[in-house]
PDB file of C-alpha atoms in Angstrom:
ATOM      1  CA  UNK Q   1      37.623   0.887 -15.662  1.00 63.00           C
ATOM      2  CA  UNK Q   2      38.599   1.099 -19.351  1.00 56.00           C
ATOM      3  CA  UNK Q   3      36.881   4.154 -20.889  1.00 68.00           C
ATOM      4  CA  UNK Q   4      35.318   2.661 -24.037  1.00 63.00           C
ATOM      5  CA  UNK Q   5      34.427  -0.642 -22.405  1.00 59.00           C
ATOM      6  CA  UNK Q   6      33.198   1.022 -19.243  1.00 76.00           C
ATOM      7  CA  UNK Q   7      30.911   3.369 -21.166  1.00 87.00           C
ATOM      8  CA  UNK Q   8      29.264   0.447 -22.950  1.00 90.00           C
ATOM      9  CA  UNK Q   9      28.971  -1.525 -19.722  1.00 88.00           C
ATOM     10  CA  UNK Q  10      27.578   1.434 -17.783  1.00 91.00           C
ATOM     11  CA  UNK Q  11      25.054   2.411 -20.474  1.00 94.00           C
ATOM     12  CA  UNK Q  12      23.916  -1.196 -20.828  1.00 94.00           C
ATOM     13  CA  UNK Q  13      23.393  -1.558 -17.085  1.00 94.00           C
ATOM     14  CA  UNK Q  14      21.800   1.883 -16.847  1.00 96.00           C
ATOM     15  CA  UNK Q  15      19.322   1.020 -19.590  1.00 96.00           C
ATOM     16  CA  UNK Q  16      18.289  -2.261 -17.955  1.00 97.00           C
ATOM     17  CA  UNK Q  17      18.113  -0.928 -14.424  1.00 97.00           C
ATOM     18  CA  UNK Q  18      16.684   2.428 -15.535  1.00 97.00           C
ATOM     19  CA  UNK Q  19      13.783   0.537 -17.063  1.00 97.00           C
ATOM     20  CA  UNK Q  20      13.058  -1.098 -13.701  1.00 97.00           C
ATOM     21  CA  UNK Q  21      13.448   2.132 -11.736  1.00 97.00           C
ATOM     22  CA  UNK Q  22      11.341   4.140 -14.191  1.00 97.00           C
ATOM     23  CA  UNK Q  23       8.566   1.538 -14.262  1.00 97.00           C
ATOM     24  CA  UNK Q  24       8.518   1.324 -10.463  1.00 97.00           C
ATOM     25  CA  UNK Q  25       8.118   5.101 -10.220  1.00 96.00           C
ATOM     26  CA  UNK Q  26       5.477   5.202 -12.959  1.00 96.00           C
ATOM     27  CA  UNK Q  27       3.440   2.415 -11.355  1.00 96.00           C
ATOM     28  CA  UNK Q  28       3.478   4.219  -8.017  1.00 96.00           C
ATOM     29  CA  UNK Q  29       2.339   7.455  -9.675  1.00 93.00           C
ATOM     30  CA  UNK Q  30      -0.384   5.775 -11.740  1.00 91.00           C
ATOM     31  CA  UNK Q  31      -1.640   3.927  -8.651  1.00 92.00           C
ATOM     32  CA  UNK Q  32      -1.785   7.209  -6.760  1.00 90.00           C
ATOM     33  CA  UNK Q  33      -3.669   8.920  -9.597  1.00 86.00           C
ATOM     34  CA  UNK Q  34      -6.083   6.019  -9.933  1.00 85.00           C
ATOM     35  CA  UNK Q  35      -6.928   6.136  -6.237  1.00 84.00           C
ATOM     36  CA  UNK Q  36      -7.310   9.923  -6.360  1.00 79.00           C
ATOM     37  CA  UNK Q  37     -10.109   9.779  -8.931  1.00 74.00           C
ATOM     38  CA  UNK Q  38     -12.558   8.713  -6.241  1.00 70.00           C
ATOM     39  CA  UNK Q  39     -14.103  10.811  -3.538  1.00 77.00           C
ATOM     40  CA  UNK Q  40     -11.632  12.951  -1.597  1.00 76.00           C
ATOM     41  CA  UNK Q  41     -11.278  11.890   2.010  1.00 83.00           C
ATOM     42  CA  UNK Q  42      -8.735  11.811   4.791  1.00 87.00           C
ATOM     43  CA  UNK Q  43      -8.195   8.109   4.193  1.00 87.00           C
ATOM     44  CA  UNK Q  44      -7.339   8.723   0.534  1.00 89.00           C
ATOM     45  CA  UNK Q  45      -4.943  11.487   1.531  1.00 89.00           C
ATOM     46  CA  UNK Q  46      -3.167   9.153   3.938  1.00 92.00           C
ATOM     47  CA  UNK Q  47      -3.068   6.380   1.339  1.00 93.00           C
ATOM     48  CA  UNK Q  48      -1.599   8.770  -1.248  1.00 92.00           C
ATOM     49  CA  UNK Q  49       1.000   9.879   1.292  1.00 94.00           C
ATOM     50  CA  UNK Q  50       1.952   6.244   1.925  1.00 96.00           C
ATOM     51  CA  UNK Q  51       2.266   5.597  -1.822  1.00 96.00           C
ATOM     52  CA  UNK Q  52       4.416   8.721  -2.193  1.00 95.00           C
ATOM     53  CA  UNK Q  53       6.671   7.581   0.677  1.00 97.00           C
ATOM     54  CA  UNK Q  54       7.010   4.115  -0.890  1.00 97.00           C
ATOM     55  CA  UNK Q  55       7.925   5.763  -4.187  1.00 96.00           C
ATOM     56  CA  UNK Q  56      10.425   8.162  -2.586  1.00 96.00           C
ATOM     57  CA  UNK Q  57      12.160   5.607  -0.363  1.00 97.00           C
ATOM     58  CA  UNK Q  58      11.934   2.927  -3.070  1.00 97.00           C
ATOM     59  CA  UNK Q  59      13.739   5.135  -5.582  1.00 96.00           C
ATOM     60  CA  UNK Q  60      16.541   5.811  -3.109  1.00 97.00           C
ATOM     61  CA  UNK Q  61      16.813   2.133  -2.202  1.00 97.00           C
ATOM     62  CA  UNK Q  62      16.800   0.985  -5.844  1.00 97.00           C
ATOM     63  CA  UNK Q  63      19.428   3.546  -6.884  1.00 97.00           C
ATOM     64  CA  UNK Q  64      21.661   2.463  -3.993  1.00 97.00           C
ATOM     65  CA  UNK Q  65      21.070  -1.202  -4.774  1.00 97.00           C
ATOM     66  CA  UNK Q  66      21.960  -0.791  -8.455  1.00 97.00           C
ATOM     67  CA  UNK Q  67      25.081   1.211  -7.630  1.00 96.00           C
ATOM     68  CA  UNK Q  68      26.246  -1.372  -5.090  1.00 95.00           C
ATOM     69  CA  UNK Q  69      25.579  -4.143  -7.599  1.00 95.00           C
ATOM     70  CA  UNK Q  70      27.778  -2.326 -10.125  1.00 94.00           C
ATOM     71  CA  UNK Q  71      30.630  -2.214  -7.619  1.00 93.00           C
ATOM     72  CA  UNK Q  72      30.130  -5.879  -6.687  1.00 93.00           C
ATOM     73  CA  UNK Q  73      30.312  -6.909 -10.340  1.00 91.00           C
ATOM     74  CA  UNK Q  74      33.242  -4.665 -11.246  1.00 89.00           C
ATOM     75  CA  UNK Q  75      35.899  -4.610  -8.532  1.00 86.00           C
ATOM     76  CA  UNK Q  76      37.845  -1.831 -10.273  1.00 86.00           C
ATOM     77  CA  UNK Q  77      34.889   0.578 -10.140  1.00 87.00           C
ATOM     78  CA  UNK Q  78      35.539   3.649  -8.046  1.00 89.00           C
ATOM     79  CA  UNK Q  79      33.419   6.519  -6.743  1.00 91.00           C
ATOM     80  CA  UNK Q  80      33.722   8.399 -10.047  1.00 92.00           C
ATOM     81  CA  UNK Q  81      32.360   5.366 -11.923  1.00 91.00           C
ATOM     82  CA  UNK Q  82      29.415   5.006  -9.568  1.00 93.00           C
ATOM     83  CA  UNK Q  83      28.600   8.715  -9.884  1.00 94.00           C
ATOM     84  CA  UNK Q  84      28.688   8.491 -13.678  1.00 94.00           C
ATOM     85  CA  UNK Q  85      26.586   5.330 -13.594  1.00 95.00           C
ATOM     86  CA  UNK Q  86      24.103   7.026 -11.267  1.00 96.00           C
ATOM     87  CA  UNK Q  87      23.686   9.935 -13.700  1.00 97.00           C
ATOM     88  CA  UNK Q  88      23.162   7.481 -16.563  1.00 97.00           C
ATOM     89  CA  UNK Q  89      20.632   5.597 -14.460  1.00 97.00           C
ATOM     90  CA  UNK Q  90      18.876   8.873 -13.604  1.00 97.00           C
ATOM     91  CA  UNK Q  91      18.629   9.798 -17.286  1.00 97.00           C
ATOM     92  CA  UNK Q  92      17.302   6.436 -18.447  1.00 98.00           C
ATOM     93  CA  UNK Q  93      14.837   6.030 -15.590  1.00 97.00           C
ATOM     94  CA  UNK Q  94      13.504   9.575 -15.966  1.00 97.00           C
ATOM     95  CA  UNK Q  95      13.063   8.958 -19.699  1.00 98.00           C
ATOM     96  CA  UNK Q  96      11.090   5.767 -18.989  1.00 97.00           C
ATOM     97  CA  UNK Q  97       9.034   7.469 -16.276  1.00 97.00           C
ATOM     98  CA  UNK Q  98       8.258  10.498 -18.450  1.00 97.00           C
ATOM     99  CA  UNK Q  99       7.274   8.272 -21.356  1.00 97.00           C
ATOM    100  CA  UNK Q 100       4.975   6.212 -19.139  1.00 96.00           C
ATOM    101  CA  UNK Q 101       3.314   9.356 -17.795  1.00 94.00           C
ATOM    102  CA  UNK Q 102       2.910  10.684 -21.346  1.00 94.00           C
ATOM    103  CA  UNK Q 103       1.296   7.396 -22.365  1.00 94.00           C
ATOM    104  CA  UNK Q 104      -1.024   7.655 -19.371  1.00 91.00           C
ATOM    105  CA  UNK Q 105      -2.112  11.206 -20.188  1.00 89.00           C
ATOM    106  CA  UNK Q 106      -2.499  10.697 -23.936  1.00 89.00           C
ATOM    107  CA  UNK Q 107      -4.054   7.218 -24.082  1.00 89.00           C
ATOM    108  CA  UNK Q 108      -5.231   5.982 -20.685  1.00 84.00           C
ATOM    109  CA  UNK Q 109      -6.632   9.135 -19.073  1.00 82.00           C
ATOM    110  CA  UNK Q 110      -6.933  11.924 -21.668  1.00 82.00           C
ATOM    111  CA  UNK Q 111      -9.535  13.745 -19.545  1.00 84.00           C
ATOM    112  CA  UNK Q 112      -6.853  14.461 -16.941  1.00 79.00           C
ATOM    113  CA  UNK Q 113      -5.101  16.910 -19.306  1.00 78.00           C
ATOM    114  CA  UNK Q 114      -8.313  18.888 -19.730  1.00 80.00           C
ATOM    115  CA  UNK Q 115      -8.895  18.910 -15.988  1.00 81.00           C
ATOM    116  CA  UNK Q 116      -5.363  20.163 -15.313  1.00 78.00           C
ATOM    117  CA  UNK Q 117      -5.663  22.911 -17.933  1.00 80.00           C
ATOM    118  CA  UNK Q 118      -9.001  24.012 -16.485  1.00 82.00           C
ATOM    119  CA  UNK Q 119      -7.448  24.076 -13.005  1.00 80.00           C
ATOM    120  CA  UNK Q 120      -4.602  26.269 -14.289  1.00 80.00           C
ATOM    121  CA  UNK Q 121      -7.118  28.637 -15.878  1.00 81.00           C
ATOM    122  CA  UNK Q 122      -9.098  28.871 -12.647  1.00 84.00           C
ATOM    123  CA  UNK Q 123      -6.056  29.440 -10.451  1.00 84.00           C
ATOM    124  CA  UNK Q 124      -3.993  31.714 -12.692  1.00 82.00           C
ATOM    125  CA  UNK Q 125      -6.472  32.959 -15.301  1.00 75.00           C
ATOM    126  CA  UNK Q 126      -6.612  36.461 -13.852  1.00 80.00           C
ATOM    127  CA  UNK Q 127      -2.855  36.929 -13.889  1.00 84.00           C
ATOM    128  CA  UNK Q 128      -2.163  35.422 -17.328  1.00 78.00           C
ATOM    129  CA  UNK Q 129      -2.435  37.351 -20.577  1.00 82.00           C
ATOM    130  CA  UNK Q 130      -4.623  36.202 -23.468  1.00 80.00           C
ATOM    131  CA  UNK Q 131      -1.690  34.771 -25.472  1.00 82.00           C
ATOM    132  CA  UNK Q 132      -0.628  32.542 -22.586  1.00 80.00           C
ATOM    133  CA  UNK Q 133      -4.193  31.384 -22.006  1.00 76.00           C
ATOM    134  CA  UNK Q 134      -4.484  30.569 -25.710  1.00 80.00           C
ATOM    135  CA  UNK Q 135      -1.197  28.642 -25.617  1.00 82.00           C
ATOM    136  CA  UNK Q 136      -2.317  26.639 -22.593  1.00 78.00           C
ATOM    137  CA  UNK Q 137      -5.575  25.752 -24.337  1.00 76.00           C
ATOM    138  CA  UNK Q 138      -3.898  24.379 -27.470  1.00 80.00           C
ATOM    139  CA  UNK Q 139      -4.183  20.675 -28.196  1.00 73.00           C
ATOM    140  CA  UNK Q 140      -1.140  18.765 -26.969  1.00 77.00           C
ATOM    141  CA  UNK Q 141       0.258  21.561 -24.784  1.00 83.00           C
ATOM    142  CA  UNK Q 142      -0.176  19.835 -21.428  1.00 85.00           C
ATOM    143  CA  UNK Q 143       1.304  16.437 -22.435  1.00 89.00           C
ATOM    144  CA  UNK Q 144       4.432  18.093 -23.870  1.00 91.00           C
ATOM    145  CA  UNK Q 145       4.995  20.270 -20.838  1.00 90.00           C
ATOM    146  CA  UNK Q 146       4.320  17.359 -18.489  1.00 91.00           C
ATOM    147  CA  UNK Q 147       6.743  15.079 -20.376  1.00 95.00           C
ATOM    148  CA  UNK Q 148       9.642  17.529 -20.328  1.00 96.00           C
ATOM    149  CA  UNK Q 149       9.048  18.734 -16.778  1.00 96.00           C
ATOM    150  CA  UNK Q 150       8.990  15.113 -15.526  1.00 96.00           C
ATOM    151  CA  UNK Q 151      12.122  14.346 -17.556  1.00 97.00           C
ATOM    152  CA  UNK Q 152      14.045  17.321 -16.182  1.00 98.00           C
ATOM    153  CA  UNK Q 153      12.839  16.865 -12.601  1.00 96.00           C
ATOM    154  CA  UNK Q 154      13.557  13.125 -12.625  1.00 96.00           C
ATOM    155  CA  UNK Q 155      17.037  13.593 -14.033  1.00 98.00           C
ATOM    156  CA  UNK Q 156      17.973  16.374 -11.596  1.00 98.00           C
ATOM    157  CA  UNK Q 157      16.599  14.394  -8.638  1.00 96.00           C
ATOM    158  CA  UNK Q 158      18.453  11.259  -9.747  1.00 96.00           C
ATOM    159  CA  UNK Q 159      21.698  13.117 -10.473  1.00 97.00           C
ATOM    160  CA  UNK Q 160      21.709  14.703  -7.015  1.00 97.00           C
ATOM    161  CA  UNK Q 161      20.850  11.368  -5.406  1.00 97.00           C
ATOM    162  CA  UNK Q 162      23.599   9.578  -7.332  1.00 96.00           C
ATOM    163  CA  UNK Q 163      26.094  12.263  -6.358  1.00 96.00           C
ATOM    164  CA  UNK Q 164      25.224  11.774  -2.678  1.00 96.00           C
ATOM    165  CA  UNK Q 165      25.257   7.975  -2.836  1.00 96.00           C
ATOM    166  CA  UNK Q 166      28.425   7.715  -4.932  1.00 94.00           C
ATOM    167  CA  UNK Q 167      30.436   9.390  -2.198  1.00 93.00           C
ATOM    168  CA  UNK Q 168      29.955   6.231  -0.121  1.00 92.00           C
ATOM    169  CA  UNK Q 169      29.810   3.566  -2.860  1.00 92.00           C
ATOM    170  CA  UNK Q 170      32.290   1.883  -2.922  1.00 88.00           C
ATOM    171  CA  UNK Q 171      33.421   2.396   0.615  1.00 83.00           C
ATOM    172  CA  UNK Q 172      36.799   4.080   0.772  1.00 74.00           C
ATOM    173  CA  UNK Q 173      39.620   2.832   2.944  1.00 70.00           C
ATOM    174  CA  UNK Q 174      41.539   5.892   4.145  1.00 70.00           C
ATOM    175  CA  UNK Q 175      44.516   3.741   5.145  1.00 72.00           C
ATOM    176  CA  UNK Q 176      44.853   1.768   1.911  1.00 66.00           C
ATOM    177  CA  UNK Q 177      47.807   3.851   0.688  1.00 66.00           C
ATOM    178  CA  UNK Q 178      49.814   2.986   3.837  1.00 69.00           C
ATOM    179  CA  UNK Q 179      49.675  -0.768   3.321  1.00 61.00           C
ATOM    180  CA  UNK Q 180      51.954  -2.684   1.040  1.00 56.00           C
ATOM    181  CA  UNK Q 181      50.814  -5.474  -1.264  1.00 57.00           C
ATOM    182  CA  UNK Q 182      50.997  -8.100   1.488  1.00 58.00           C
ATOM    183  CA  UNK Q 183      48.620  -6.109   3.699  1.00 55.00           C
ATOM    184  CA  UNK Q 184      51.315  -5.093   6.212  1.00 55.00           C
TER     185      UNK Q 184
END
């Protein structure tokens, strides 16, 4: 693929498909959090596990689908192009996912931040110094940390997944260099 044209094409596709992948992941997470606000039970734990599995397998399937669609639309795309596209897709989808989770914590469920901070204080309060406890208690600390940790985790997960998938997309023909142009 031509470098300048391919970068524009790949970023455009990554932005569109990253939006879909990020929203899918965010909806799964928000659904899981919404169901978890009720009474804890074994049924809720199983339901949350099912939602997590749908999210995990769905992300893999969507990444593979988008990478295969890139190859189907651009016959000259090779494994290096699909790996680069996968990293771009990982970045855009993790940005969308992190933004959606930030929106959820700041506007939809602001009490969750307070609950998480209180849980951190209960679990680690004895081993943290007073400066760290003060930092954790500051307004806006939890949403910032959550945003950047989701962004980094989502990008690393997606980059590793795209690296694995790009090794097989497009499929390589090991005998292609032995054939001439007529296929003989």
